[in-house]
Amino acid sequence: MIELRGISKAYETGAGPVHALNSVGLKIESGEFLSIMGQSGSGKSTLMNIMGCLDRSTEGQYLLEDLDVANLSDKSRSALRGRWFGFIFQNYNLLPRLSALEQVELPLLYNRIPDRRRRAAEALEQLGLSDRIYHRPSQLSGGQQQRVAIARSLVANPQVVLADEPTGALDTDTGNEIMGILSDLVKERQITLVVVTHELHIANWSNRSILMRDGLIIEDSIIAR
Ligand code: ADP
Ligand code: MG
């Protein structure tokens, strides 16, 4: 479903280019639960941002099904992003002044999907947040905020969910609870899930783990159960 071929990314900075990815090749099948591990600065977020069409590579080919994403215009890429991907971030990325319900309605608004209120309420209910739909982020715990963000990532029915250190701001128990929710989702909805983490016990929830170092994938292994 996702295929990266020779993907490189150089960031231009005042001090010259920073090579964040150095010819990465990666194939992800539909329904896979992949974790991306590696030290800080190894290129995990860069890779994830390119996969999610949030950023573009400086070299290489990105095939999403049959579509050559690397050559699309910014406008087509952002339409593709809305239709294909849901995102979850370490710091939840919720808007401080919106209620949980309004946060989850946003992807529906962007994708012009009707019946927003009902769909958003349903998504929150599935995350066990029925009694929190009018709460703002500051009135929710970290775990609850991340569950709102998960509901938001799923409400428009994406095929792929990309999570960049989704448990990074949570304690171990809450982190495991979030990973349990994500792992059930893969099974129930046949979503493709990619989770960036630097913690082994988080990666162990996945079915396949790649390890990055200096902008390269240096290991790619199936996780035995
Ligand atoms: P990770 O997520 O594994 O910590 P990143 O993908 O964020 O790694 O970063 C990879 C490399 O690219 C690092 O050296 C980082 O400093 C650099 N980098 C990331 N984003 C930018 C940017 N916007 N401008 C310049 N350099 C960047
Ligand atoms: Mg990162």
Short mmCIF file of C-alpha atoms and ligand atoms in Angstrom, two decimals:
data_model
loop_
_atom_site.label_atom_id
_atom_site.label_comp_id
_atom_site.label_asym_id
_atom_site.label_seq_id
_atom_site.Cartn_x
_atom_site.Cartn_y
_atom_site.Cartn_z
CA MET A 1 0.00 0.00 0.00
CA ILE A 2 2.79 2.39 0.96
CA GLU A 3 6.08 2.11 -0.85
CA LEU A 4 9.07 4.39 -0.40
CA ARG A 5 11.98 4.04 -2.80
CA GLY A 6 15.26 5.83 -2.27
CA ILE A 7 13.64 8.59 -0.20
CA SER A 8 16.06 11.29 0.94
CA LYS A 9 15.38 14.50 2.76
CA ALA A 10 17.74 17.40 3.24
CA TYR A 11 16.66 20.41 5.30
CA GLU A 12 18.24 23.64 4.17
CA THR A 13 19.62 25.59 7.11
CA GLY A 14 21.85 28.62 7.49
CA ALA A 15 24.73 26.27 8.29
CA GLY A 16 24.15 24.17 5.14
CA PRO A 17 21.92 21.18 4.43
CA VAL A 18 20.99 18.68 7.15
CA HIS A 19 20.54 15.20 5.69
CA ALA A 20 17.67 13.77 7.73
CA LEU A 21 16.97 10.77 5.46
CA ASN A 22 19.51 9.02 3.25
CA SER A 23 17.82 6.89 0.61
CA VAL A 24 15.22 5.05 2.65
CA GLY A 25 13.33 2.13 1.14
CA LEU A 26 10.23 0.80 2.90
CA LYS A 27 7.11 -1.14 1.98
CA ILE A 28 4.08 -1.27 4.27
CA GLU A 29 1.12 -3.52 3.55
CA SER A 30 -2.48 -2.67 4.33
CA GLY A 31 -3.40 -3.69 7.90
CA GLU A 32 0.16 -3.72 9.21
CA PHE A 33 1.01 -2.33 12.64
CA LEU A 34 4.54 -0.98 12.27
CA SER A 35 6.68 0.72 14.87
CA ILE A 36 9.59 3.00 14.05
CA MET A 37 12.33 3.11 16.65
CA GLY A 38 15.61 4.99 16.85
CA GLN A 39 17.39 7.66 18.84
CA SER A 40 16.41 11.28 18.78
CA GLY A 41 17.51 12.86 15.50
CA SER A 42 17.60 9.58 13.57
CA GLY A 43 14.90 10.74 11.12
CA LYS A 44 11.75 9.09 12.52
CA SER A 45 9.53 12.18 12.42
CA THR A 46 10.87 13.22 9.03
CA LEU A 47 9.98 9.80 7.63
CA MET A 48 6.54 9.91 9.21
CA ASN A 49 5.85 13.43 7.91
CA ILE A 50 6.76 12.39 4.38
CA MET A 51 4.56 9.29 4.61
CA GLY A 52 1.65 11.41 5.83
CA CYS A 53 2.09 13.99 3.05
CA LEU A 54 2.85 16.68 5.63
CA ASP A 55 6.23 17.21 4.02
CA ARG A 56 7.93 16.16 0.80
CA SER A 57 11.17 14.37 0.14
CA THR A 58 14.04 15.99 -1.74
CA GLU A 59 14.72 12.75 -3.64
CA GLY A 60 13.07 9.42 -4.26
CA GLN A 61 9.72 7.92 -5.07
CA TYR A 62 6.68 7.57 -2.84
CA LEU A 63 3.92 5.30 -4.08
CA LEU A 64 0.59 5.23 -2.28
CA GLU A 65 -1.24 2.37 -4.00
CA ASP A 66 -0.62 3.36 -7.62
CA LEU A 67 -0.24 7.03 -7.03
CA ASP A 68 3.14 8.73 -7.35
CA VAL A 69 2.87 11.09 -4.40
CA ALA A 70 6.28 12.74 -4.69
CA ASN A 71 5.27 14.38 -7.96
CA LEU A 72 1.90 15.75 -6.86
CA SER A 73 1.23 19.44 -6.38
CA ASP A 74 0.91 20.75 -2.81
CA LYS A 75 -2.84 21.06 -3.28
CA SER A 76 -3.33 17.45 -4.44
CA ARG A 77 -1.08 16.21 -1.67
CA SER A 78 -3.08 17.95 0.98
CA ALA A 79 -6.35 16.56 -0.41
CA LEU A 80 -4.75 13.11 -0.34
CA ARG A 81 -3.59 13.67 3.22
CA GLY A 82 -7.13 14.41 4.41
CA ARG A 83 -8.60 11.38 2.71
CA TRP A 84 -5.96 8.82 3.59
CA PHE A 85 -4.36 9.71 6.90
CA GLY A 86 -5.14 10.30 10.54
CA PHE A 87 -2.49 11.81 12.81
CA ILE A 88 -1.69 11.47 16.49
CA PHE A 89 1.09 13.47 18.15
CA GLN A 90 2.97 13.36 21.42
CA ASN A 91 1.49 16.65 22.68
CA TYR A 92 -2.03 15.81 21.39
CA ASN A 93 -2.17 18.98 19.22
CA LEU A 94 -5.63 19.93 20.46
CA LEU A 95 -6.87 23.51 20.13
CA PRO A 96 -7.18 25.01 23.62
CA ARG A 97 -10.49 26.80 23.07
CA LEU A 98 -12.44 24.01 21.42
CA SER A 99 -14.52 21.34 23.14
CA ALA A 100 -13.70 17.68 22.53
CA LEU A 101 -16.67 17.50 20.18
CA GLU A 102 -15.47 20.49 18.14
CA GLN A 103 -11.93 19.07 17.90
CA VAL A 104 -13.23 15.83 16.46
CA GLU A 105 -15.52 17.67 14.02
CA LEU A 106 -12.56 19.43 12.38
CA PRO A 107 -11.39 16.65 10.02
CA LEU A 108 -15.00 16.24 8.88
CA LEU A 109 -15.16 19.95 8.13
CA TYR A 110 -11.88 19.84 6.14
CA ASN A 111 -13.05 16.80 4.19
CA ARG A 112 -16.56 18.22 3.66
CA ILE A 113 -18.18 15.21 5.30
CA PRO A 114 -21.77 15.91 6.43
CA ASP A 115 -23.46 15.00 9.71
CA ARG A 116 -20.49 16.22 11.67
CA ARG A 117 -21.93 16.48 15.15
CA ARG A 118 -23.33 12.96 15.17
CA ARG A 119 -20.19 11.39 13.70
CA ALA A 120 -17.92 13.23 16.13
CA ALA A 121 -20.05 12.26 19.12
CA GLU A 122 -19.97 8.64 17.97
CA ALA A 123 -16.18 8.68 17.58
CA LEU A 124 -15.80 10.08 21.10
CA GLU A 125 -18.22 7.49 22.45
CA GLN A 126 -16.08 4.72 20.94
CA LEU A 127 -13.13 6.11 22.88
CA GLY A 128 -15.16 6.08 26.10
CA LEU A 129 -15.51 9.86 26.24
CA SER A 130 -19.30 10.31 26.04
CA ASP A 131 -19.34 12.22 29.30
CA ARG A 132 -16.52 14.55 28.22
CA ILE A 133 -17.69 15.87 24.85
CA TYR A 134 -18.11 19.48 26.02
CA HIS A 135 -14.83 19.58 27.94
CA ARG A 136 -11.89 21.64 26.75
CA PRO A 137 -8.37 20.18 26.74
CA SER A 138 -7.43 21.92 30.02
CA GLN A 139 -10.32 20.09 31.71
CA LEU A 140 -9.05 16.66 30.62
CA SER A 141 -6.20 14.41 31.78
CA GLY A 142 -3.33 13.60 29.41
CA GLY A 143 -4.77 10.18 28.64
CA GLN A 144 -8.20 11.67 27.96
CA GLN A 145 -6.69 14.33 25.69
CA GLN A 146 -4.88 11.65 23.72
CA ARG A 147 -8.14 9.72 23.41
CA VAL A 148 -9.78 12.85 21.97
CA ALA A 149 -6.87 13.08 19.52
CA ILE A 150 -7.36 9.41 18.60
CA ALA A 151 -11.07 10.03 17.98
CA ARG A 152 -10.11 13.00 15.81
CA SER A 153 -7.60 10.88 13.87
CA LEU A 154 -10.26 8.25 13.12
CA VAL A 155 -13.45 10.19 12.54
CA ALA A 156 -12.97 10.63 8.79
CA ASN A 157 -12.23 6.90 8.36
CA PRO A 158 -8.60 7.10 7.23
CA GLN A 159 -6.86 4.02 5.87
CA VAL A 160 -3.62 4.85 7.66
CA VAL A 161 -3.05 6.28 11.15
CA LEU A 162 0.36 7.81 11.87
CA ALA A 163 1.26 8.33 15.52
CA ASP A 164 4.46 10.22 16.44
CA GLU A 165 5.45 9.28 20.01
CA PRO A 166 1.77 9.01 21.08
CA THR A 167 2.69 7.92 24.61
CA GLY A 168 5.69 10.22 25.03
CA ALA A 169 3.90 12.57 27.42
CA LEU A 170 2.07 9.87 29.39
CA ASP A 171 2.95 7.70 32.38
CA THR A 172 3.55 4.00 31.73
CA ASP A 173 0.05 2.77 32.64
CA THR A 174 -1.72 5.43 30.61
CA GLY A 175 0.71 4.82 27.75
CA ASN A 176 -0.15 1.14 27.76
CA GLU A 177 -3.85 1.95 27.85
CA ILE A 178 -3.43 4.15 24.75
CA MET A 179 -1.42 1.43 22.97
CA GLY A 180 -4.13 -1.13 23.84
CA ILE A 181 -6.74 1.14 22.24
CA LEU A 182 -4.61 1.63 19.11
CA SER A 183 -3.81 -2.05 18.82
CA ASP A 184 -7.52 -2.99 19.05
CA LEU A 185 -8.26 -0.49 16.30
CA VAL A 186 -5.91 -2.20 13.90
CA LYS A 187 -7.68 -5.49 14.52
CA GLU A 188 -11.25 -4.17 14.44
CA ARG A 189 -11.03 -1.71 11.58
CA GLN A 190 -8.17 -3.11 9.55
CA ILE A 191 -6.42 0.21 9.72
CA THR A 192 -2.73 0.47 8.91
CA LEU A 193 -0.95 1.90 11.94
CA VAL A 194 2.54 3.38 12.15
CA VAL A 195 3.81 4.35 15.61
CA VAL A 196 7.05 6.22 16.24
CA THR A 197 8.54 5.54 19.64
CA HIS A 198 11.90 5.24 21.32
CA GLU A 199 10.58 2.88 23.97
CA LEU A 200 10.88 -0.87 23.48
CA HIS A 201 7.79 -1.73 25.51
CA ILE A 202 5.71 0.51 23.22
CA ALA A 203 7.25 -0.99 20.06
CA ASN A 204 6.41 -4.45 21.42
CA TRP A 205 2.72 -3.73 20.82
CA SER A 206 3.38 -3.68 17.07
CA ASN A 207 3.78 -6.58 14.64
CA ARG A 208 6.84 -5.27 12.86
CA SER A 209 9.52 -2.87 13.98
CA ILE A 210 12.09 -0.90 12.05
CA LEU A 211 15.09 0.73 13.63
CA MET A 212 16.53 3.96 12.27
CA ARG A 213 19.97 5.46 12.65
CA ASP A 214 21.37 8.53 10.91
CA GLY A 215 18.55 8.70 8.38
CA LEU A 216 18.71 5.02 7.46
CA ILE A 217 16.72 1.93 8.31
CA ILE A 218 19.25 -0.41 9.90
CA GLU A 219 16.89 -3.17 11.07
CA ASP A 220 13.48 -4.43 10.02
CA SER A 221 12.05 -7.24 12.11
CA ILE A 222 8.81 -9.10 12.72
CA ILE A 223 7.80 -9.13 16.36
CA ALA A 224 7.14 -12.66 17.57
CA ARG A 225 4.34 -13.39 20.00
P1 ADP B 1 13.63 12.09 15.16
O1 ADP B 1 12.14 12.21 14.97
O2 ADP B 1 14.11 10.68 14.99
O3 ADP B 1 14.09 12.66 16.46
P2 ADP B 1 13.82 14.07 13.05
O4 ADP B 1 13.22 13.45 11.84
O5 ADP B 1 12.99 15.04 13.80
O6 ADP B 1 14.35 12.90 14.01
O7 ADP B 1 15.18 14.80 12.65
C1 ADP B 1 16.17 14.20 11.83
C2 ADP B 1 17.29 15.22 11.61
O8 ADP B 1 16.81 16.32 10.85
C3 ADP B 1 17.85 15.82 12.89
O9 ADP B 1 19.23 16.03 12.70
C4 ADP B 1 17.12 17.13 13.02
O10 ADP B 1 17.87 18.07 13.72
C5 ADP B 1 16.95 17.53 11.56
N1 ADP B 1 15.73 18.33 11.33
C6 ADP B 1 14.45 17.95 11.56
N2 ADP B 1 13.59 18.92 11.21
C7 ADP B 1 14.33 19.94 10.73
C8 ADP B 1 14.03 21.24 10.20
N3 ADP B 1 12.77 21.67 10.08
N4 ADP B 1 15.07 22.02 9.83
C9 ADP B 1 16.33 21.59 9.93
N5 ADP B 1 16.70 20.40 10.41
C10 ADP B 1 15.71 19.57 10.82
MG MG B 2 10.68 12.91 16.30
#
